[in-house]
């Protein structure tokens, strides 16, 4: 079954870097989701940081900023038969479903980016900022729905 994005998510998809666009379109053939954030203005980024929902205030380079090639970060929200999963997950079964979806989405983005530009990009999850696969003991900020791509330095 193929799913489609709602209108707002479709507009946000077009703001993203082409690699993220294509990878997310590939995920839609299996799982429904909503794009909560792609581009964020510096003022909105500062507001999100002040609320405690980001570690970056928007005063300098940040992943949700506009770039000529497109925004390099996206915040996703999986959708179940009951609707979009809430951000503040209390039910452990829902938390597992969220983690499972984000793991799938992360790996799909990673596989696509590596296939089209081998070694050029690092894919980062808001559940594993440093990429060491230790999500339980070394994270001081969890951003469940966040995936970003960072160009590797040559």
PDB file of C-alpha atoms in Angstrom:
ATOM      1  CA  UNK A   1       0.000   0.000   0.000  1.00  0.00           C
ATOM      2  CA  UNK A   2       1.239   3.477  -0.814  1.00  0.00           C
ATOM      3  CA  UNK A   3       0.410   6.403   1.438  1.00  0.00           C
ATOM      4  CA  UNK A   4       0.271  10.077   0.580  1.00  0.00           C
ATOM      5  CA  UNK A   5       1.308  13.121   2.556  1.00  0.00           C
ATOM      6  CA  UNK A   6      -1.217  15.678   3.735  1.00  0.00           C
ATOM      7  CA  UNK A   7      -1.032  19.065   1.988  1.00  0.00           C
ATOM      8  CA  UNK A   8       1.096  20.763   4.659  1.00  0.00           C
ATOM      9  CA  UNK A   9       3.570  17.861   4.718  1.00  0.00           C
ATOM     10  CA  UNK A  10       3.757  17.881   0.919  1.00  0.00           C
ATOM     11  CA  UNK A  11       4.760  21.558   0.966  1.00  0.00           C
ATOM     12  CA  UNK A  12       7.401  20.888   3.621  1.00  0.00           C
ATOM     13  CA  UNK A  13       8.758  17.946   1.617  1.00  0.00           C
ATOM     14  CA  UNK A  14       9.560  20.377  -1.225  1.00  0.00           C
ATOM     15  CA  UNK A  15      11.680  22.494   1.171  1.00  0.00           C
ATOM     16  CA  UNK A  16      14.053  19.595   1.827  1.00  0.00           C
ATOM     17  CA  UNK A  17      17.338  18.657   0.220  1.00  0.00           C
ATOM     18  CA  UNK A  18      16.600  16.381  -2.784  1.00  0.00           C
ATOM     19  CA  UNK A  19      18.204  13.386  -1.038  1.00  0.00           C
ATOM     20  CA  UNK A  20      15.791  13.718   1.892  1.00  0.00           C
ATOM     21  CA  UNK A  21      12.858  14.249  -0.464  1.00  0.00           C
ATOM     22  CA  UNK A  22      13.515  11.059  -2.393  1.00  0.00           C
ATOM     23  CA  UNK A  23      14.278   8.950   0.675  1.00  0.00           C
ATOM     24  CA  UNK A  24      11.070  10.072   2.396  1.00  0.00           C
ATOM     25  CA  UNK A  25       9.029   9.393  -0.725  1.00  0.00           C
ATOM     26  CA  UNK A  26      10.414   5.837  -0.660  1.00  0.00           C
ATOM     27  CA  UNK A  27       9.240   5.415   2.945  1.00  0.00           C
ATOM     28  CA  UNK A  28       5.689   6.410   2.008  1.00  0.00           C
ATOM     29  CA  UNK A  29       5.142   3.234   0.033  1.00  0.00           C
ATOM     30  CA  UNK A  30       5.214   1.378   3.359  1.00  0.00           C
ATOM     31  CA  UNK A  31       4.392   3.725   6.244  1.00  0.00           C
ATOM     32  CA  UNK A  32       2.322   6.862   6.734  1.00  0.00           C
ATOM     33  CA  UNK A  33       3.865   9.863   8.447  1.00  0.00           C
ATOM     34  CA  UNK A  34       3.539  13.608   8.764  1.00  0.00           C
ATOM     35  CA  UNK A  35       6.331  16.128   8.285  1.00  0.00           C
ATOM     36  CA  UNK A  36       6.161  18.411  11.294  1.00  0.00           C
ATOM     37  CA  UNK A  37       9.166  20.573  10.428  1.00  0.00           C
ATOM     38  CA  UNK A  38      11.488  21.140   7.526  1.00  0.00           C
ATOM     39  CA  UNK A  39      12.447  24.832   7.227  1.00  0.00           C
ATOM     40  CA  UNK A  40      12.404  26.928  10.402  1.00  0.00           C
ATOM     41  CA  UNK A  41      13.106  30.657  10.356  1.00  0.00           C
ATOM     42  CA  UNK A  42      15.800  31.857  12.777  1.00  0.00           C
ATOM     43  CA  UNK A  43      13.047  33.399  14.946  1.00  0.00           C
ATOM     44  CA  UNK A  44      11.066  30.143  15.031  1.00  0.00           C
ATOM     45  CA  UNK A  45      14.240  28.182  15.785  1.00  0.00           C
ATOM     46  CA  UNK A  46      14.964  30.520  18.711  1.00  0.00           C
ATOM     47  CA  UNK A  47      11.395  30.011  19.968  1.00  0.00           C
ATOM     48  CA  UNK A  48      11.706  26.213  19.724  1.00  0.00           C
ATOM     49  CA  UNK A  49      15.049  26.329  21.577  1.00  0.00           C
ATOM     50  CA  UNK A  50      13.595  28.588  24.299  1.00  0.00           C
ATOM     51  CA  UNK A  51      10.792  26.066  24.835  1.00  0.00           C
ATOM     52  CA  UNK A  52      13.380  23.311  25.436  1.00  0.00           C
ATOM     53  CA  UNK A  53      12.570  21.415  22.237  1.00  0.00           C
ATOM     54  CA  UNK A  54      15.897  22.129  20.537  1.00  0.00           C
ATOM     55  CA  UNK A  55      19.495  22.583  21.589  1.00  0.00           C
ATOM     56  CA  UNK A  56      20.233  25.089  18.804  1.00  0.00           C
ATOM     57  CA  UNK A  57      18.934  28.651  19.024  1.00  0.00           C
ATOM     58  CA  UNK A  58      19.037  29.718  15.370  1.00  0.00           C
ATOM     59  CA  UNK A  59      21.634  32.457  15.815  1.00  0.00           C
ATOM     60  CA  UNK A  60      24.124  30.549  13.634  1.00  0.00           C
ATOM     61  CA  UNK A  61      24.153  27.502  11.402  1.00  0.00           C
ATOM     62  CA  UNK A  62      21.377  25.024  12.241  1.00  0.00           C
ATOM     63  CA  UNK A  63      20.011  22.025  10.317  1.00  0.00           C
ATOM     64  CA  UNK A  64      16.483  23.392   9.742  1.00  0.00           C
ATOM     65  CA  UNK A  65      17.767  26.591   8.076  1.00  0.00           C
ATOM     66  CA  UNK A  66      17.199  27.417   4.409  1.00  0.00           C
ATOM     67  CA  UNK A  67      20.076  26.439   2.138  1.00  0.00           C
ATOM     68  CA  UNK A  68      20.395  26.748  -1.650  1.00  0.00           C
ATOM     69  CA  UNK A  69      20.203  22.960  -2.062  1.00  0.00           C
ATOM     70  CA  UNK A  70      17.357  22.572   0.469  1.00  0.00           C
ATOM     71  CA  UNK A  71      16.814  22.095   4.188  1.00  0.00           C
ATOM     72  CA  UNK A  72      18.983  19.310   5.598  1.00  0.00           C
ATOM     73  CA  UNK A  73      16.774  18.277   8.533  1.00  0.00           C
ATOM     74  CA  UNK A  74      13.266  16.971   8.969  1.00  0.00           C
ATOM     75  CA  UNK A  75      11.076  16.197  11.952  1.00  0.00           C
ATOM     76  CA  UNK A  76       8.718  13.319  11.258  1.00  0.00           C
ATOM     77  CA  UNK A  77       5.694  12.050  13.099  1.00  0.00           C
ATOM     78  CA  UNK A  78       4.490   8.512  12.352  1.00  0.00           C
ATOM     79  CA  UNK A  79       0.778   7.949  11.880  1.00  0.00           C
ATOM     80  CA  UNK A  80      -1.061   4.914  13.251  1.00  0.00           C
ATOM     81  CA  UNK A  81      -4.655   3.818  12.688  1.00  0.00           C
ATOM     82  CA  UNK A  82      -5.523   6.170  15.586  1.00  0.00           C
ATOM     83  CA  UNK A  83      -3.781   9.175  14.024  1.00  0.00           C
ATOM     84  CA  UNK A  84      -0.362  10.826  14.484  1.00  0.00           C
ATOM     85  CA  UNK A  85       1.622   9.608  17.477  1.00  0.00           C
ATOM     86  CA  UNK A  86       1.848  12.225  20.215  1.00  0.00           C
ATOM     87  CA  UNK A  87       5.235  13.797  20.960  1.00  0.00           C
ATOM     88  CA  UNK A  88       5.139  13.092  24.696  1.00  0.00           C
ATOM     89  CA  UNK A  89       4.815   9.341  24.589  1.00  0.00           C
ATOM     90  CA  UNK A  90       3.697   7.740  27.856  1.00  0.00           C
ATOM     91  CA  UNK A  91       2.505   4.350  26.588  1.00  0.00           C
ATOM     92  CA  UNK A  92       5.526   2.013  26.184  1.00  0.00           C
ATOM     93  CA  UNK A  93       3.875   0.220  23.247  1.00  0.00           C
ATOM     94  CA  UNK A  94       3.516   3.505  21.387  1.00  0.00           C
ATOM     95  CA  UNK A  95       7.092   4.450  22.288  1.00  0.00           C
ATOM     96  CA  UNK A  96       8.276   1.182  20.734  1.00  0.00           C
ATOM     97  CA  UNK A  97       6.216   1.854  17.593  1.00  0.00           C
ATOM     98  CA  UNK A  98       7.718   5.357  17.353  1.00  0.00           C
ATOM     99  CA  UNK A  99      11.263   4.060  17.834  1.00  0.00           C
ATOM    100  CA  UNK A 100      10.706   1.297  15.303  1.00  0.00           C
ATOM    101  CA  UNK A 101       9.390   3.711  12.668  1.00  0.00           C
ATOM    102  CA  UNK A 102      12.222   6.180  13.224  1.00  0.00           C
ATOM    103  CA  UNK A 103      14.804   3.413  13.043  1.00  0.00           C
ATOM    104  CA  UNK A 104      13.319   2.311   9.721  1.00  0.00           C
ATOM    105  CA  UNK A 105      13.178   5.906   8.430  1.00  0.00           C
ATOM    106  CA  UNK A 106      16.763   6.591   9.524  1.00  0.00           C
ATOM    107  CA  UNK A 107      18.087   3.482   7.794  1.00  0.00           C
ATOM    108  CA  UNK A 108      16.091   4.206   4.638  1.00  0.00           C
ATOM    109  CA  UNK A 109      17.528   7.744   4.454  1.00  0.00           C
ATOM    110  CA  UNK A 110      21.010   6.422   5.203  1.00  0.00           C
ATOM    111  CA  UNK A 111      20.798   3.721   2.510  1.00  0.00           C
ATOM    112  CA  UNK A 112      19.532   6.149  -0.116  1.00  0.00           C
ATOM    113  CA  UNK A 113      22.070   8.888   0.618  1.00  0.00           C
ATOM    114  CA  UNK A 114      24.933   6.398   0.620  1.00  0.00           C
ATOM    115  CA  UNK A 115      23.755   4.897  -2.682  1.00  0.00           C
ATOM    116  CA  UNK A 116      23.590   8.230  -4.525  1.00  0.00           C
ATOM    117  CA  UNK A 117      26.685   9.903  -2.998  1.00  0.00           C
ATOM    118  CA  UNK A 118      28.863   7.284  -1.284  1.00  0.00           C
ATOM    119  CA  UNK A 119      30.749   8.675   1.703  1.00  0.00           C
ATOM    120  CA  UNK A 120      29.576  12.265   1.137  1.00  0.00           C
ATOM    121  CA  UNK A 121      26.947  12.551   3.870  1.00  0.00           C
ATOM    122  CA  UNK A 122      26.490  11.533   7.490  1.00  0.00           C
ATOM    123  CA  UNK A 123      22.902  10.807   8.493  1.00  0.00           C
ATOM    124  CA  UNK A 124      22.039  11.760  12.071  1.00  0.00           C
ATOM    125  CA  UNK A 125      19.094  10.721  14.208  1.00  0.00           C
ATOM    126  CA  UNK A 126      17.706  12.755  17.081  1.00  0.00           C
ATOM    127  CA  UNK A 127      17.860   9.552  19.121  1.00  0.00           C
ATOM    128  CA  UNK A 128      21.569   9.020  18.460  1.00  0.00           C
ATOM    129  CA  UNK A 129      23.259  12.363  17.827  1.00  0.00           C
ATOM    130  CA  UNK A 130      26.813  11.042  17.858  1.00  0.00           C
ATOM    131  CA  UNK A 131      26.093   7.951  15.757  1.00  0.00           C
ATOM    132  CA  UNK A 132      27.584   5.442  18.193  1.00  0.00           C
ATOM    133  CA  UNK A 133      24.344   3.387  18.523  1.00  0.00           C
ATOM    134  CA  UNK A 134      24.314   3.956  22.302  1.00  0.00           C
ATOM    135  CA  UNK A 135      20.936   5.614  22.787  1.00  0.00           C
ATOM    136  CA  UNK A 136      20.523   4.814  26.460  1.00  0.00           C
ATOM    137  CA  UNK A 137      23.500   6.318  28.272  1.00  0.00           C
ATOM    138  CA  UNK A 138      25.141   9.103  26.281  1.00  0.00           C
ATOM    139  CA  UNK A 139      22.275  11.225  25.037  1.00  0.00           C
ATOM    140  CA  UNK A 140      21.370  14.394  26.911  1.00  0.00           C
ATOM    141  CA  UNK A 141      18.635  15.438  24.488  1.00  0.00           C
ATOM    142  CA  UNK A 142      16.240  13.161  22.601  1.00  0.00           C
ATOM    143  CA  UNK A 143      14.430  14.429  19.525  1.00  0.00           C
ATOM    144  CA  UNK A 144      12.448  11.380  18.484  1.00  0.00           C
ATOM    145  CA  UNK A 145      11.297  12.538  15.056  1.00  0.00           C
ATOM    146  CA  UNK A 146      14.495  14.257  13.883  1.00  0.00           C
ATOM    147  CA  UNK A 147      16.644  13.095  10.979  1.00  0.00           C
ATOM    148  CA  UNK A 148      19.286  15.240   9.322  1.00  0.00           C
ATOM    149  CA  UNK A 149      22.018  14.923   6.760  1.00  0.00           C
ATOM    150  CA  UNK A 150      25.407  16.579   7.241  1.00  0.00           C
ATOM    151  CA  UNK A 151      27.919  16.869   4.456  1.00  0.00           C
ATOM    152  CA  UNK A 152      31.186  15.234   5.470  1.00  0.00           C
ATOM    153  CA  UNK A 153      34.301  17.390   5.365  1.00  0.00           C
ATOM    154  CA  UNK A 154      36.750  16.351   2.655  1.00  0.00           C
TER     155      UNK A 154
END
